[in-house]
Amino acid sequence: MAHDAHTEAALGRFIGDDLDRDTLDELQARHISQKFSSVERELFGRKWFDYRFMHPTTATYFFADCYKSAVRDAYRTFVDAGTAEDRKGLQKDDMFELGSRGITGIWRARQHADLYGVPYRFWCRKALGAIYQAGWFSWPGRPKWMQVPMPQNLYGDVAVPAVCEAWSEETSSRLIAAADARYGLEAFQGNPHQVAHEAWLVAQLRKRARPEFLLARLIHVDRTLREETARAEFGPELVAKAAEIHRV
């Protein structure tokens, strides 16, 4: 079994999260072209941190889960609250039971989220919102069951700029960190993904006029930023001030 306790703690359970590595490899090889599989190695260094320890197939299963949930929420907001729970977005519970176009669509949508380093729930929610607000799928006379954007719509010209702008605003207004415990100090081993996560936290802190308050949280409460990294990036005085804030 390939189920990962760290993944469950960070993301919850979803269809496909308990498949072994051989099955995950086989599903990818059977359904995804080499053209699209070949970019996965590059995406591992760009995708949101909670997904960097996941097989691409597992990540796509999770994206599908996020998409189905976001479809119901968006449909409830923009189309019809009364029938929103009946809308899945995908015709099958298991995405690999879809036709080739559906499988490729959800795989490519997930890859676009990875390319921009955006969490999947955020990507699906903001992409669907942008599509509906642009007037797609909801014009008068269109049957309600047809008013659901497909995964391939989630990486079109309307969705991508809207999601990227929303993500930039989100990360400027609040600090966002990975939920996976492998990014905590107790698990730190200098893994490239762990180092990159520290750099992500530092970059967000640099956007703040008063970073010492968030420094106190990251070093002493969340324990996701090493004190030596904080001293190297912000100086010993600010780190000492953060420690004082924590003690109060």
GROMACS .gro file of C-alpha atoms in nm:
model
  248
    1MET     CA    1   0.000   0.000   0.000
    2ALA     CA    2   0.131   0.346  -0.087
    3HIS     CA    3  -0.095   0.538   0.151
    4ASP     CA    4   0.112   0.801   0.331
    5ALA     CA    5   0.018   0.910   0.684
    6HIS     CA    6   0.181   1.249   0.622
    7THR     CA    7  -0.035   1.302   0.314
    8GLU     CA    8  -0.352   1.199   0.497
    9ALA     CA    9  -0.278   1.437   0.784
   10ALA     CA   10  -0.217   1.725   0.545
   11LEU     CA   11  -0.481   1.659   0.280
   12GLY     CA   12  -0.733   1.405   0.412
   13ARG     CA   13  -0.843   1.089   0.233
   14PHE     CA   14  -0.938   1.075  -0.135
   15ILE     CA   15  -0.994   0.817  -0.409
   16GLY     CA   16  -0.662   0.674  -0.526
   17ASP     CA   17  -0.459   0.766  -0.217
   18ASP     CA   18  -0.400   0.403  -0.120
   19LEU     CA   19  -0.263   0.265  -0.448
   20ASP     CA   20   0.082   0.108  -0.452
   21ARG     CA   21   0.369   0.246  -0.658
   22ASP     CA   22   0.346  -0.020  -0.931
   23THR     CA   23  -0.024   0.055  -0.984
   24LEU     CA   24   0.041   0.430  -0.994
   25ASP     CA   25   0.318   0.381  -1.251
   26GLU     CA   26   0.100   0.151  -1.459
   27LEU     CA   27  -0.193   0.396  -1.467
   28GLN     CA   28   0.034   0.677  -1.578
   29ALA     CA   29   0.204   0.468  -1.845
   30ARG     CA   30  -0.126   0.336  -1.982
   31HIS     CA   31  -0.324   0.660  -1.991
   32ILE     CA   32  -0.080   0.952  -2.014
   33SER     CA   33   0.130   1.020  -2.322
   34GLN     CA   34   0.505   1.053  -2.296
   35LYS     CA   35   0.470   1.414  -2.409
   36PHE     CA   36   0.288   1.502  -2.088
   37SER     CA   37   0.467   1.256  -1.858
   38SER     CA   38   0.806   1.393  -1.958
   39VAL     CA   39   0.748   1.727  -1.784
   40GLU     CA   40   0.675   1.576  -1.443
   41ARG     CA   41   1.036   1.584  -1.325
   42GLU     CA   42   1.052   1.961  -1.382
   43LEU     CA   43   0.718   2.015  -1.210
   44PHE     CA   44   0.837   1.851  -0.888
   45GLY     CA   45   1.051   2.158  -0.823
   46ARG     CA   46   0.765   2.399  -0.893
   47LYS     CA   47   0.449   2.245  -0.750
   48TRP     CA   48   0.303   2.339  -0.414
   49PHE     CA   49   0.509   2.186  -0.134
   50ASP     CA   50   0.246   1.948   0.003
   51TYR     CA   51   0.249   1.759  -0.329
   52ARG     CA   52   0.625   1.724  -0.379
   53PHE     CA   53   0.642   1.385  -0.207
   54MET     CA   54   0.346   1.248  -0.408
   55HIS     CA   55   0.347   1.035  -0.721
   56PRO     CA   56   0.204   1.235  -1.017
   57THR     CA   57  -0.086   0.992  -1.039
   58THR     CA   58  -0.170   1.036  -0.671
   59ALA     CA   59  -0.146   1.413  -0.712
   60THR     CA   60  -0.387   1.397  -1.005
   61TYR     CA   61  -0.632   1.190  -0.801
   62PHE     CA   62  -0.618   1.460  -0.535
   63PHE     CA   63  -0.665   1.734  -0.795
   64ALA     CA   64  -0.974   1.549  -0.921
   65ASP     CA   65  -1.109   1.540  -0.566
   66CYS     CA   66  -1.052   1.915  -0.531
   67TYR     CA   67  -1.216   1.980  -0.867
   68LYS     CA   68  -1.529   1.782  -0.778
   69SER     CA   69  -1.567   1.970  -0.451
   70ALA     CA   70  -1.506   2.307  -0.618
   71VAL     CA   71  -1.762   2.228  -0.889
   72ARG     CA   72  -2.034   2.183  -0.629
   73ASP     CA   73  -1.939   2.506  -0.452
   74ALA     CA   74  -1.922   2.710  -0.773
   75TYR     CA   75  -2.244   2.564  -0.909
   76ARG     CA   76  -2.415   2.647  -0.581
   77THR     CA   77  -2.295   3.009  -0.608
   78PHE     CA   78  -2.341   3.078  -0.978
   79VAL     CA   79  -2.609   2.840  -1.110
   80ASP     CA   80  -2.844   2.661  -0.871
   81ALA     CA   81  -2.795   2.597  -0.500
   82GLY     CA   82  -3.077   2.345  -0.495
   83THR     CA   83  -2.910   2.093  -0.725
   84ALA     CA   84  -2.544   2.168  -0.652
   85GLU     CA   85  -2.484   1.845  -0.459
   86ASP     CA   86  -2.574   1.647  -0.771
   87ARG     CA   87  -2.295   1.807  -0.974
   88LYS     CA   88  -1.964   1.621  -0.976
   89GLY     CA   89  -1.791   1.762  -1.282
   90LEU     CA   90  -1.663   1.412  -1.364
   91GLN     CA   91  -1.890   1.133  -1.485
   92LYS     CA   92  -1.699   0.868  -1.289
   93ASP     CA   93  -1.579   0.860  -0.929
   94ASP     CA   94  -1.244   0.719  -1.041
   95MET     CA   95  -1.091   0.954  -1.298
   96PHE     CA   96  -0.918   0.668  -1.480
   97GLU     CA   97  -1.258   0.527  -1.573
   98LEU     CA   98  -1.318   0.834  -1.789
   99GLY     CA   99  -1.242   0.845  -2.160
  100SER     CA  100  -0.897   0.951  -2.276
  101ARG     CA  101  -1.001   1.314  -2.326
  102GLY     CA  102  -1.132   1.339  -1.970
  103ILE     CA  103  -0.823   1.177  -1.819
  104THR     CA  104  -0.588   1.399  -2.015
  105GLY     CA  105  -0.792   1.707  -1.925
  106ILE     CA  106  -0.769   1.649  -1.550
  107TRP     CA  107  -0.399   1.553  -1.576
  108ARG     CA  108  -0.315   1.870  -1.771
  109ALA     CA  109  -0.520   2.090  -1.537
  110ARG     CA  110  -0.320   1.951  -1.244
  111GLN     CA  111   0.005   2.014  -1.430
  112HIS     CA  112  -0.088   2.379  -1.482
  113ALA     CA  113  -0.150   2.420  -1.110
  114ASP     CA  114   0.191   2.262  -1.048
  115LEU     CA  115   0.360   2.488  -1.301
  116TYR     CA  116   0.250   2.796  -1.107
  117GLY     CA  117   0.298   2.642  -0.764
  118VAL     CA  118  -0.064   2.687  -0.658
  119PRO     CA  119  -0.249   2.451  -0.419
  120TYR     CA  120  -0.512   2.249  -0.601
  121ARG     CA  121  -0.814   2.353  -0.395
  122PHE     CA  122  -0.726   2.717  -0.450
  123TRP     CA  123  -0.668   2.663  -0.823
  124CYS     CA  124  -0.998   2.485  -0.880
  125ARG     CA  125  -1.201   2.731  -0.673
  126LYS     CA  126  -1.058   3.044  -0.833
  127ALA     CA  127  -1.054   2.902  -1.186
  128LEU     CA  128  -1.419   2.799  -1.172
  129GLY     CA  129  -1.517   3.132  -1.020
  130ALA     CA  130  -1.340   3.321  -1.298
  131ILE     CA  131  -1.503   3.108  -1.567
  132TYR     CA  132  -1.853   3.157  -1.431
  133GLN     CA  133  -1.798   3.529  -1.376
  134ALA     CA  134  -1.686   3.560  -1.737
  135GLY     CA  135  -2.030   3.435  -1.839
  136TRP     CA  136  -1.931   3.090  -1.957
  137PHE     CA  137  -2.171   2.798  -1.911
  138SER     CA  138  -2.456   3.003  -1.768
  139TRP     CA  139  -2.625   3.179  -2.058
  140PRO     CA  140  -3.007   3.169  -2.075
  141GLY     CA  141  -3.156   2.853  -2.221
  142ARG     CA  142  -2.855   2.630  -2.160
  143PRO     CA  143  -2.965   2.319  -1.965
  144LYS     CA  144  -2.840   2.332  -1.607
  145TRP     CA  145  -2.670   1.993  -1.629
  146MET     CA  146  -2.449   2.138  -1.903
  147GLN     CA  147  -2.347   2.439  -1.693
  148VAL     CA  148  -2.037   2.276  -1.544
  149PRO     CA  149  -1.690   2.373  -1.673
  150MET     CA  150  -1.473   2.074  -1.759
  151PRO     CA  151  -1.117   2.024  -1.626
  152GLN     CA  152  -0.968   2.142  -1.957
  153ASN     CA  153  -1.141   2.476  -1.901
  154LEU     CA  154  -0.937   2.520  -1.583
  155TYR     CA  155  -0.621   2.601  -1.775
  156GLY     CA  156  -0.763   2.827  -2.044
  157ASP     CA  157  -0.710   3.196  -2.114
  158VAL     CA  158  -0.974   3.302  -1.862
  159ALA     CA  159  -0.874   3.076  -1.574
  160VAL     CA  160  -0.494   3.095  -1.563
  161PRO     CA  161  -0.449   3.476  -1.531
  162ALA     CA  162  -0.732   3.496  -1.279
  163VAL     CA  163  -0.586   3.222  -1.059
  164CYS     CA  164  -0.234   3.366  -1.073
  165GLU     CA  165  -0.357   3.712  -0.978
  166ALA     CA  166  -0.565   3.570  -0.693
  167TRP     CA  167  -0.271   3.364  -0.565
  168SER     CA  168  -0.042   3.667  -0.570
  169GLU     CA  169  -0.295   3.862  -0.367
  170GLU     CA  170  -0.347   3.571  -0.127
  171THR     CA  171   0.023   3.526  -0.052
  172SER     CA  172   0.068   3.902  -0.008
  173SER     CA  173  -0.209   3.926   0.249
  174ARG     CA  174  -0.134   3.619   0.464
  175LEU     CA  175   0.147   3.375   0.521
  176ILE     CA  176   0.084   3.035   0.365
  177ALA     CA  177   0.293   2.731   0.455
  178ALA     CA  178   0.284   2.361   0.376
  179ALA     CA  179   0.078   2.140   0.606
  180ASP     CA  180   0.289   1.825   0.556
  181ALA     CA  181   0.483   1.743   0.875
  182ARG     CA  182   0.792   1.666   0.667
  183TYR     CA  183   0.847   2.043   0.650
  184GLY     CA  184   0.868   2.072   1.028
  185LEU     CA  185   1.197   2.116   1.214
  186GLU     CA  186   1.183   1.767   1.365
  187ALA     CA  187   1.181   1.615   1.016
  188PHE     CA  188   1.433   1.852   0.857
  189GLN     CA  189   1.715   1.670   0.676
  190GLY     CA  190   1.821   1.926   0.419
  191ASN     CA  191   1.603   1.771   0.148
  192PRO     CA  192   1.582   2.009  -0.152
  193HIS     CA  193   1.206   2.043  -0.105
  194GLN     CA  194   1.254   2.129   0.263
  195VAL     CA  195   1.516   2.390   0.178
  196ALA     CA  196   1.290   2.534  -0.091
  197HIS     CA  197   1.005   2.557   0.161
  198GLU     CA  198   1.226   2.757   0.396
  199ALA     CA  199   1.311   2.989   0.108
  200TRP     CA  200   0.938   3.027   0.037
  201LEU     CA  201   0.872   3.127   0.398
  202VAL     CA  202   1.160   3.374   0.393
  203ALA     CA  203   1.032   3.532   0.070
  204GLN     CA  204   0.689   3.581   0.227
  205LEU     CA  205   0.839   3.729   0.542
  206ARG     CA  206   1.031   3.981   0.334
  207LYS     CA  207   0.699   4.120   0.208
  208ARG     CA  208   0.603   4.219   0.564
  209ALA     CA  209   0.685   4.553   0.721
  210ARG     CA  210   0.707   4.389   1.066
  211PRO     CA  211   0.827   4.032   1.006
  212GLU     CA  212   0.926   3.968   1.369
  213PHE     CA  213   0.573   3.863   1.467
  214LEU     CA  214   0.553   3.598   1.197
  215LEU     CA  215   0.912   3.499   1.271
  216ALA     CA  216   0.809   3.428   1.628
  217ARG     CA  217   0.531   3.201   1.504
  218LEU     CA  218   0.737   3.014   1.245
  219ILE     CA  219   1.037   2.954   1.471
  220HIS     CA  220   0.873   2.889   1.806
  221VAL     CA  221   0.511   2.783   1.740
  222ASP     CA  222   0.480   2.626   1.395
  223ARG     CA  223   0.846   2.520   1.405
  224THR     CA  224   0.885   2.533   1.028
  225LEU     CA  225   1.179   2.775   1.006
  226ARG     CA  226   1.523   2.700   1.147
  227GLU     CA  227   1.662   2.967   1.376
  228GLU     CA  228   1.995   2.964   1.195
  229THR     CA  229   1.817   3.033   0.865
  230ALA     CA  230   1.626   3.320   1.024
  231ARG     CA  231   1.948   3.471   1.164
  232ALA     CA  232   2.122   3.443   0.828
  233GLU     CA  233   1.831   3.607   0.644
  234PHE     CA  234   1.711   3.868   0.895
  235GLY     CA  235   1.994   3.916   1.140
  236PRO     CA  236   2.034   3.821   1.508
  237GLU     CA  237   1.857   4.131   1.642
  238LEU     CA  238   1.530   4.056   1.466
  239VAL     CA  239   1.548   3.690   1.567
  240ALA     CA  240   1.604   3.795   1.929
  241LYS     CA  241   1.305   4.027   1.905
  242ALA     CA  242   1.096   3.737   1.770
  243ALA     CA  243   1.203   3.523   2.067
  244GLU     CA  244   1.102   3.800   2.305
  245ILE     CA  245   0.760   3.825   2.136
  246HIS     CA  246   0.715   3.452   2.181
  247ARG     CA  247   0.798   3.466   2.552
  248VAL     CA  248   0.540   3.739   2.621
   0.00000   0.00000   0.00000
